[in-house]
Short mmCIF file of C-alpha atoms in Angstrom, two decimals:
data_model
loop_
_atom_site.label_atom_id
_atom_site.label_comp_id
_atom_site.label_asym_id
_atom_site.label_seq_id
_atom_site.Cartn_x
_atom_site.Cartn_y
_atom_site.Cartn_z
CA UNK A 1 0.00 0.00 0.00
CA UNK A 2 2.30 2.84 -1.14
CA UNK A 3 -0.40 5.15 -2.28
CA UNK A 4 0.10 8.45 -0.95
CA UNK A 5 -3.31 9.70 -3.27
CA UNK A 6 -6.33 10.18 -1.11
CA UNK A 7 -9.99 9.48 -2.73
CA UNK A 8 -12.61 11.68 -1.51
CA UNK A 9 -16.12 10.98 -1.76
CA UNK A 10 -18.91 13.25 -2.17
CA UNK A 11 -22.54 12.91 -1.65
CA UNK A 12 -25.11 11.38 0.08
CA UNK A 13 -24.31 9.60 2.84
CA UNK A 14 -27.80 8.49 5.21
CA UNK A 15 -29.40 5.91 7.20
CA UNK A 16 -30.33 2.40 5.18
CA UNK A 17 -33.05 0.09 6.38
CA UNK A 18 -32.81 -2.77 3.83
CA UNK A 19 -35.96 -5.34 4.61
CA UNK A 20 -37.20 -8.18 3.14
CA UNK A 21 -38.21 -10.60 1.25
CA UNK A 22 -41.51 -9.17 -0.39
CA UNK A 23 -43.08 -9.60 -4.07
CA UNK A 24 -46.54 -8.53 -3.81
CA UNK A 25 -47.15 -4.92 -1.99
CA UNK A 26 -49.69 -5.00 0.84
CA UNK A 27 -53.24 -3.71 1.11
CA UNK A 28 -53.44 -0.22 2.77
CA UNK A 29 -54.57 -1.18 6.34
CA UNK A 30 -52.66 -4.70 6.68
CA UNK A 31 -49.14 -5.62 8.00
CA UNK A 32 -46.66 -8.18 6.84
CA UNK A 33 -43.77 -9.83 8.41
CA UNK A 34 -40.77 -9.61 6.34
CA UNK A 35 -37.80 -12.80 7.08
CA UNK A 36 -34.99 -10.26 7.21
CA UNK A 37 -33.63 -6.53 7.93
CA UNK A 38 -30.89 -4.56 8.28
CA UNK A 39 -30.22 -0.94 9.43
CA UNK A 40 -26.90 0.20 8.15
CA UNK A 41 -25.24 3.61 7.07
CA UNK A 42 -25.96 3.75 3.48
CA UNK A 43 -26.25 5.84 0.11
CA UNK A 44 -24.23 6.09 -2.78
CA UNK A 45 -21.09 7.87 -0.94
CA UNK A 46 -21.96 6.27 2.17
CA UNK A 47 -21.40 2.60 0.71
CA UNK A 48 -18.88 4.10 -1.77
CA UNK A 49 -16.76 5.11 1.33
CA UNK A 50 -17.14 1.76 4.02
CA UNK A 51 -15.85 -0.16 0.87
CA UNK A 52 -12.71 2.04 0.73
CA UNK A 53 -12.78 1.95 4.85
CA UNK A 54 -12.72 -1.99 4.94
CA UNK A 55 -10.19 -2.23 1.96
CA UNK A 56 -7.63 0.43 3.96
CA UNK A 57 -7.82 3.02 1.05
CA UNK A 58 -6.91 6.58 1.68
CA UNK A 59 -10.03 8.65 1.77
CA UNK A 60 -12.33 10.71 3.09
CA UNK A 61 -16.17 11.14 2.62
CA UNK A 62 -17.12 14.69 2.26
CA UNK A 63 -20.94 15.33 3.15
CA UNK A 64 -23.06 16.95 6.05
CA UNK A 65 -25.48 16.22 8.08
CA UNK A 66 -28.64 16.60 9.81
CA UNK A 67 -29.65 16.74 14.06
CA UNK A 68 -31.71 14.31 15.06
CA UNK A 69 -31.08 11.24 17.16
CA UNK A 70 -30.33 9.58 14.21
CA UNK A 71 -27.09 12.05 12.96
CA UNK A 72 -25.04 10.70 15.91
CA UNK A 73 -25.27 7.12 15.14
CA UNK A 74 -24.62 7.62 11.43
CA UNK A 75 -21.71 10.00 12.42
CA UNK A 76 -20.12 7.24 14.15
CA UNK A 77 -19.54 5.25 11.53
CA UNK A 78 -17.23 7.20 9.70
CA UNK A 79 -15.15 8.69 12.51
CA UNK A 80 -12.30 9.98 9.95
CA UNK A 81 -14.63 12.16 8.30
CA UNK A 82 -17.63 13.48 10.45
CA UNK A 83 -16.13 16.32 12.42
CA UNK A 84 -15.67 17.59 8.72
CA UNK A 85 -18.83 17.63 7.72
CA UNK A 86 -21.71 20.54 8.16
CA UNK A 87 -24.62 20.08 10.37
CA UNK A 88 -27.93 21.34 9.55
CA UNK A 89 -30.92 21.89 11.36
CA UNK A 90 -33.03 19.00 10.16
CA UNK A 91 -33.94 15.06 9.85
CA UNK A 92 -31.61 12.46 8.96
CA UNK A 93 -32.24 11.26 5.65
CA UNK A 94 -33.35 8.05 5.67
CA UNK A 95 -34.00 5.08 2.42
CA UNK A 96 -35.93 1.81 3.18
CA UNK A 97 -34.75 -0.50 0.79
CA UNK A 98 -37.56 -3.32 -0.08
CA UNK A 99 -36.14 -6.68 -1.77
CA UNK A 100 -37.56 -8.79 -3.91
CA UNK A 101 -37.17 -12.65 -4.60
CA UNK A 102 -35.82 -11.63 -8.37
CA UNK A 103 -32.97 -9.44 -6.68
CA UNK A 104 -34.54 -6.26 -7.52
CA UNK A 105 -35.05 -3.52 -4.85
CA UNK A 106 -37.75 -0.50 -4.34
CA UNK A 107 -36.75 2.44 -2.23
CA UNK A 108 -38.82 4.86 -0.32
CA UNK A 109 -36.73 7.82 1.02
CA UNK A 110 -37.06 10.99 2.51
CA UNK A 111 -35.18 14.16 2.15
CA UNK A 112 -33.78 15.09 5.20
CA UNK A 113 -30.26 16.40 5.48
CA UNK A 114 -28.89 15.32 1.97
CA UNK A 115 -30.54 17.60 0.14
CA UNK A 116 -29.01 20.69 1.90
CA UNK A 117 -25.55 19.91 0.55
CA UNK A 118 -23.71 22.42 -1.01
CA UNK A 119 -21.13 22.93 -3.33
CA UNK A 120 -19.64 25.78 -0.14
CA UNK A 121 -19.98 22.67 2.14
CA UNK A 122 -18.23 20.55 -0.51
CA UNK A 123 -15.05 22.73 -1.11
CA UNK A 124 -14.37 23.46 2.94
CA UNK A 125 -13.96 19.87 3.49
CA UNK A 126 -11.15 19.66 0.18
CA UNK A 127 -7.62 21.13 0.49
CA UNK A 128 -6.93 23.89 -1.30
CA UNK A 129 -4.61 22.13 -3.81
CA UNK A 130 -4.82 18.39 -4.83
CA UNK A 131 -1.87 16.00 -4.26
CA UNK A 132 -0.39 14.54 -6.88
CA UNK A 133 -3.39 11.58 -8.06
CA UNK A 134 -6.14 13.12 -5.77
CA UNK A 135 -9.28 11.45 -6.73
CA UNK A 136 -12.97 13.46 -6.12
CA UNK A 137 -16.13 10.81 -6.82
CA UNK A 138 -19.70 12.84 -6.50
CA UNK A 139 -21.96 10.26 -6.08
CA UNK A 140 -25.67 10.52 -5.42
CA UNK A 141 -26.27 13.26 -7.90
CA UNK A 142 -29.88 13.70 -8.45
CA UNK A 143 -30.52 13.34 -4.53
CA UNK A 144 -28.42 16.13 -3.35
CA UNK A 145 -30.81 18.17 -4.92
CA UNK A 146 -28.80 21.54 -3.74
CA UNK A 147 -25.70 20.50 -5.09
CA UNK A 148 -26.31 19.06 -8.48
CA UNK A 149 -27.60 23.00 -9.64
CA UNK A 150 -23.64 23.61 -8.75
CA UNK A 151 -22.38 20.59 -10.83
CA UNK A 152 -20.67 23.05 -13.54
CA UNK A 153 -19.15 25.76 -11.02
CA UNK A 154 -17.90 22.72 -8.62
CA UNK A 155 -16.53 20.58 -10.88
CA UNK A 156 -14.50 23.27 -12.62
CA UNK A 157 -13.21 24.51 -9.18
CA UNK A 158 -12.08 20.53 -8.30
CA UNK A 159 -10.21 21.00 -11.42
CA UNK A 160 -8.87 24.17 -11.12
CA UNK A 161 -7.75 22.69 -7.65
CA UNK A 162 -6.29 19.92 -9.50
CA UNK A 163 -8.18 17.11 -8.66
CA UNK A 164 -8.72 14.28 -10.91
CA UNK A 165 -12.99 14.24 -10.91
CA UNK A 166 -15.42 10.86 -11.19
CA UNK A 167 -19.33 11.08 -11.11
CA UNK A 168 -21.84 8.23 -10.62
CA UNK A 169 -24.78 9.90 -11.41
CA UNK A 170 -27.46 7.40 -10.35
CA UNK A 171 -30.99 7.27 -11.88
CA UNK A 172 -32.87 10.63 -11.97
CA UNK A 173 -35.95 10.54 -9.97
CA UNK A 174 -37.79 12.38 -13.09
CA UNK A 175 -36.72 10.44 -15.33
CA UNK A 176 -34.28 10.65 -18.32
CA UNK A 177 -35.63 14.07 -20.01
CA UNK A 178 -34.39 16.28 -22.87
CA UNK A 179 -33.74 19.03 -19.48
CA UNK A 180 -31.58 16.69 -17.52
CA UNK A 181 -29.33 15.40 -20.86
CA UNK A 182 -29.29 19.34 -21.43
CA UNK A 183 -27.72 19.93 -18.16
CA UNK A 184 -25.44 17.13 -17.95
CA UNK A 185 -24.00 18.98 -21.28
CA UNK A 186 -22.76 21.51 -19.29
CA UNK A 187 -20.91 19.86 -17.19
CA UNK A 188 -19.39 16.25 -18.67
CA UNK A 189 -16.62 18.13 -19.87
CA UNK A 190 -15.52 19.06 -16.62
CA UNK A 191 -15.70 15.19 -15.70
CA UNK A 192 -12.49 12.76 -16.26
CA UNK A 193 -14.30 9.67 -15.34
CA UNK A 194 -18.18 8.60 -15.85
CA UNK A 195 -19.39 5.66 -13.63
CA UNK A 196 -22.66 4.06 -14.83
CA UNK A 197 -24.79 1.21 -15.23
CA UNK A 198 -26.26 -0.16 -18.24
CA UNK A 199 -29.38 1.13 -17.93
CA UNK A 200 -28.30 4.81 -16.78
CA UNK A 201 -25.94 4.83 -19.76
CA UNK A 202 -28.71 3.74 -22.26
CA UNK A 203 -31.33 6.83 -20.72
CA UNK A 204 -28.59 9.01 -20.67
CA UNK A 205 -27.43 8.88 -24.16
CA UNK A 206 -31.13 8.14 -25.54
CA UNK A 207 -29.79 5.56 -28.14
CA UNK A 208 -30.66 1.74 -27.77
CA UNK A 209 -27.04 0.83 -28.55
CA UNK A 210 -25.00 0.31 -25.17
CA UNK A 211 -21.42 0.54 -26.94
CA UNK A 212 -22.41 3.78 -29.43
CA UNK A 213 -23.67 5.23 -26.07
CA UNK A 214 -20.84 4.51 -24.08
CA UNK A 215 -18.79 6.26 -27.02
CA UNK A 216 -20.41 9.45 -27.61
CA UNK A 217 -20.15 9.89 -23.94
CA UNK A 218 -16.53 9.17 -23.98
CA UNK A 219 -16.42 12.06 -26.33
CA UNK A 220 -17.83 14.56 -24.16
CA UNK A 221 -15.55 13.88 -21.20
CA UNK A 222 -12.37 15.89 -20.27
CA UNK A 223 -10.28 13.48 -22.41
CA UNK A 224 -8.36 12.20 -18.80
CA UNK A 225 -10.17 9.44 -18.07
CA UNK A 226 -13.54 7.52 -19.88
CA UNK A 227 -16.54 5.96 -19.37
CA UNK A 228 -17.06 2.98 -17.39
CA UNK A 229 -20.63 0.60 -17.67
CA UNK A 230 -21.08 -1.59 -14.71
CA UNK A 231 -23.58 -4.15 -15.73
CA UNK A 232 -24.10 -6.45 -13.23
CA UNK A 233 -23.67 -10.51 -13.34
CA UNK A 234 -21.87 -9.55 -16.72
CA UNK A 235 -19.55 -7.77 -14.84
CA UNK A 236 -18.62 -4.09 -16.09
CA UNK A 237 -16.35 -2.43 -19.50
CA UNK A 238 -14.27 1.05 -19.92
CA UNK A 239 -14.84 2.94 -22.89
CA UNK A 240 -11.88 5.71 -23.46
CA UNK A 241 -11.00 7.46 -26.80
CA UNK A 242 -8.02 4.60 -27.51
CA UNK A 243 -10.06 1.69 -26.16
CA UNK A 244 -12.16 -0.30 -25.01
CA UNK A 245 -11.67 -3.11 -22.14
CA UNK A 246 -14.49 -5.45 -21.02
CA UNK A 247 -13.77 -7.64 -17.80
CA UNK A 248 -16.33 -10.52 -16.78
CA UNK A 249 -17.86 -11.39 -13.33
CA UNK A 250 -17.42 -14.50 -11.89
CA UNK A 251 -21.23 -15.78 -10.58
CA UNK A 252 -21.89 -15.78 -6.69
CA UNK A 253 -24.31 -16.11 -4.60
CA UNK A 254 -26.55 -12.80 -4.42
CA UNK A 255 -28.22 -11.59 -1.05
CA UNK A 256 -28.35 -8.58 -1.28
CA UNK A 257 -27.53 -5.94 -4.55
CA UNK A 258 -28.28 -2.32 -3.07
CA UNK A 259 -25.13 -0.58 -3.20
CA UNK A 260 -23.40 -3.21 -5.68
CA UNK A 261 -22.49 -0.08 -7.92
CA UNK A 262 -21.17 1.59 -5.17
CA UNK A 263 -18.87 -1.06 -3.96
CA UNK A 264 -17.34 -1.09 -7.74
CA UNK A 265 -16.80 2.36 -7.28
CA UNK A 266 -14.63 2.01 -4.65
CA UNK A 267 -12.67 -0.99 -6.07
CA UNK A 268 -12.28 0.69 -9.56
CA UNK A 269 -11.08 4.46 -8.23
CA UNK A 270 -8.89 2.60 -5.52
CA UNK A 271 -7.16 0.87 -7.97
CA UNK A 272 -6.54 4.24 -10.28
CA UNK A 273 -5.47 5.66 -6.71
CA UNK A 274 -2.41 2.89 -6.63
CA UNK A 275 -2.07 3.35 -10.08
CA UNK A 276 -2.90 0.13 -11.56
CA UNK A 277 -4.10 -0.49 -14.86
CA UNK A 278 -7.67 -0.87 -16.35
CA UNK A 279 -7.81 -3.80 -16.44
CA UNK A 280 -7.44 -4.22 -12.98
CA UNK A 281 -8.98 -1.53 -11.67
CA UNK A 282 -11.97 -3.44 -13.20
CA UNK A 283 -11.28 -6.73 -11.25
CA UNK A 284 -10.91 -4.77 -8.49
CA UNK A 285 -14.16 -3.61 -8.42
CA UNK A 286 -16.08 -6.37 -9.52
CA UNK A 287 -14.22 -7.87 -6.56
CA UNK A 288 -15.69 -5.69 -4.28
CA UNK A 289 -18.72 -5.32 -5.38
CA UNK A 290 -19.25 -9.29 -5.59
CA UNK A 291 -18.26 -9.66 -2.09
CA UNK A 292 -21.01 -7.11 -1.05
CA UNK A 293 -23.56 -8.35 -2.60
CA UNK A 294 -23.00 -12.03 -1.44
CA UNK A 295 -22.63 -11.32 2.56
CA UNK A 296 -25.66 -11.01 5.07
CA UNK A 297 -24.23 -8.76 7.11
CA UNK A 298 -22.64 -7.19 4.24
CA UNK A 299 -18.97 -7.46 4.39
CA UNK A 300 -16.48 -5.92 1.92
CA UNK A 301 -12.54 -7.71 1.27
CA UNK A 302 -9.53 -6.14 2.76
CA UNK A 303 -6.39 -4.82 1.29
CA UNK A 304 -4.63 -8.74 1.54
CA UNK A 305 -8.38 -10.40 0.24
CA UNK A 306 -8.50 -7.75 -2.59
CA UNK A 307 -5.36 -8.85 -4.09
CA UNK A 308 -5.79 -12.36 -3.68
CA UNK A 309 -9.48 -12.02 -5.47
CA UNK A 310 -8.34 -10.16 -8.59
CA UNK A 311 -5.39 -12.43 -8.22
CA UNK A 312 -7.54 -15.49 -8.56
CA UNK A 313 -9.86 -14.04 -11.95
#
């Protein structure tokens, strides 16, 4: 572990109750009794950032938070970070996660503290200049409702700072419009590295092709990094202007896949932060992200298991 890099991770970082198993939604008025559930920090940079806390990577996770009896638990949980972040007058934001029997999930969340973020609150928590391979992920996009207006002014101050910049945009809760792909215009060039999934990359783009889409994004990006698809059991390809590198998954297991993306993230950018190659940096996060998924409580590899798993691909 020679990195000296640190990966920060911006977003949304809340309060998960995952519960399951159900398939058929109940009749106002009734109760069911679910066989399982969990209550775990959670969202995008939240997941993003326990990954990169079990594997030993330098980071930090940049976010704020709200004041309710729930802020000090979730607080705890990244010790490193929370006397960082901003505290606002307001409720924890808070996502139950339903499962289903196919492995799909529904979400009902509130807004709470994540939607106060703020590009201000962002750039206090950053150094003024980036080390030398300095990584900043914004995660959780079109939840940090605040925040994503600032997209263009933020992401041109990360790079003014020096920072190398990744987004995982997530799914917009309005839907893939004409609007959003207009705004996202404004800002992709700003943006070295694009982390999707299939589906994302397809609304995005508005073409049924996954490859041209993955292209003409490539295209729009600051030319430092690409695009890369994650795309489940299939595991996950990187699309840059010289190439294109596809990586399989091996099968497992799957208990639970909310935050599978997540833990990629944090396997991919980790492995950019100890400058490793593509190639690996995708086996590192397919690692991760298979190991997440598979574990009940979730549990995420090590630095000594994450070698030995990309090791053994």
């Amino acid at each position: 572990m020679d990195s000296t890099s640190t990966l920060y991770v911006v977003g949304n970082i809340n309060v998960d109750l995952i519960m399951g198993t159900l398939d058929s939604w109940p009749q106002r008025g009734t109760e069911v009794m679910l066989n399982h559930s969990e209550l775990r920090p959670g969202g995008s940079a939240g997941n993003c950032a326990l990954a990169l806390e079990a594997m030993q990577i330098r980071h930090r996770a940049v976010a704020n938070q709200g004041d309710d009896g729930l802020s000090t638990w979730l607080a705890s949980h990244f010790p490193h970070s929370a006397a960082h972040w901003t505290r606002y007058h307001c409720e924890t934001s808070l996502t139950v996660g339903v499962t289903h029997s196919d492995h799909e999930r529904s979400f009902l969340s509130n807004l709470g503290h994540i939607v106060r973020l703020t590009a201000e609150d962002v750039l206090n928590q950053l150094p003024l200049r980036a080390s030398e391979g300095d990584i900043v992920l914004l995660c959780g996009t079109f939840l940090c409702l605040h925040l994503y207006d600032e997209y263009p002014m933020l992401l041109s101050e990360l790079q003014q700072r020096g920072y190398l910049t990744a987004v995982d945009t997530g799914w917009p809760t309005q839907g893939w419009t004409d609007e959003v792909r207009e705004q996202f215009s404004h800002w992709l060039p700003l943006c070295d590295w694009l982390l999707l999934n299939e589906v994302e990359t397809l609304g995005l783009v508005n073409l049924p092709d996954l490859e041209t889409c993955a292209q003409q994004l490539v295209k729009q990006l600051s030319g430092r990094g690409g695009c890369v698809v994650k795309s489940g059991s299939q595991g996950a390809g990187c699309w840059q202007l010289q190439q294109h590198i596809s990586q399989p998954a091996r099968p497992v297991t799957v208990v639970d896949t909310i935050g599978a993306g997540d833990s990629f993230n944090a396997g991919f950018l980790a492995a950019l932060l100890h400058q490793q190659d593509i190639t690996t940096a995708l086996q590192w996060g397919i690692a991760v992200a298979s190991l997440a998924i598979s574990t009940l409580p979730r549990r995420y590899p090590d630095w000594h298991q994450l070698q030995l798993s990309a090791q053994e691909r």
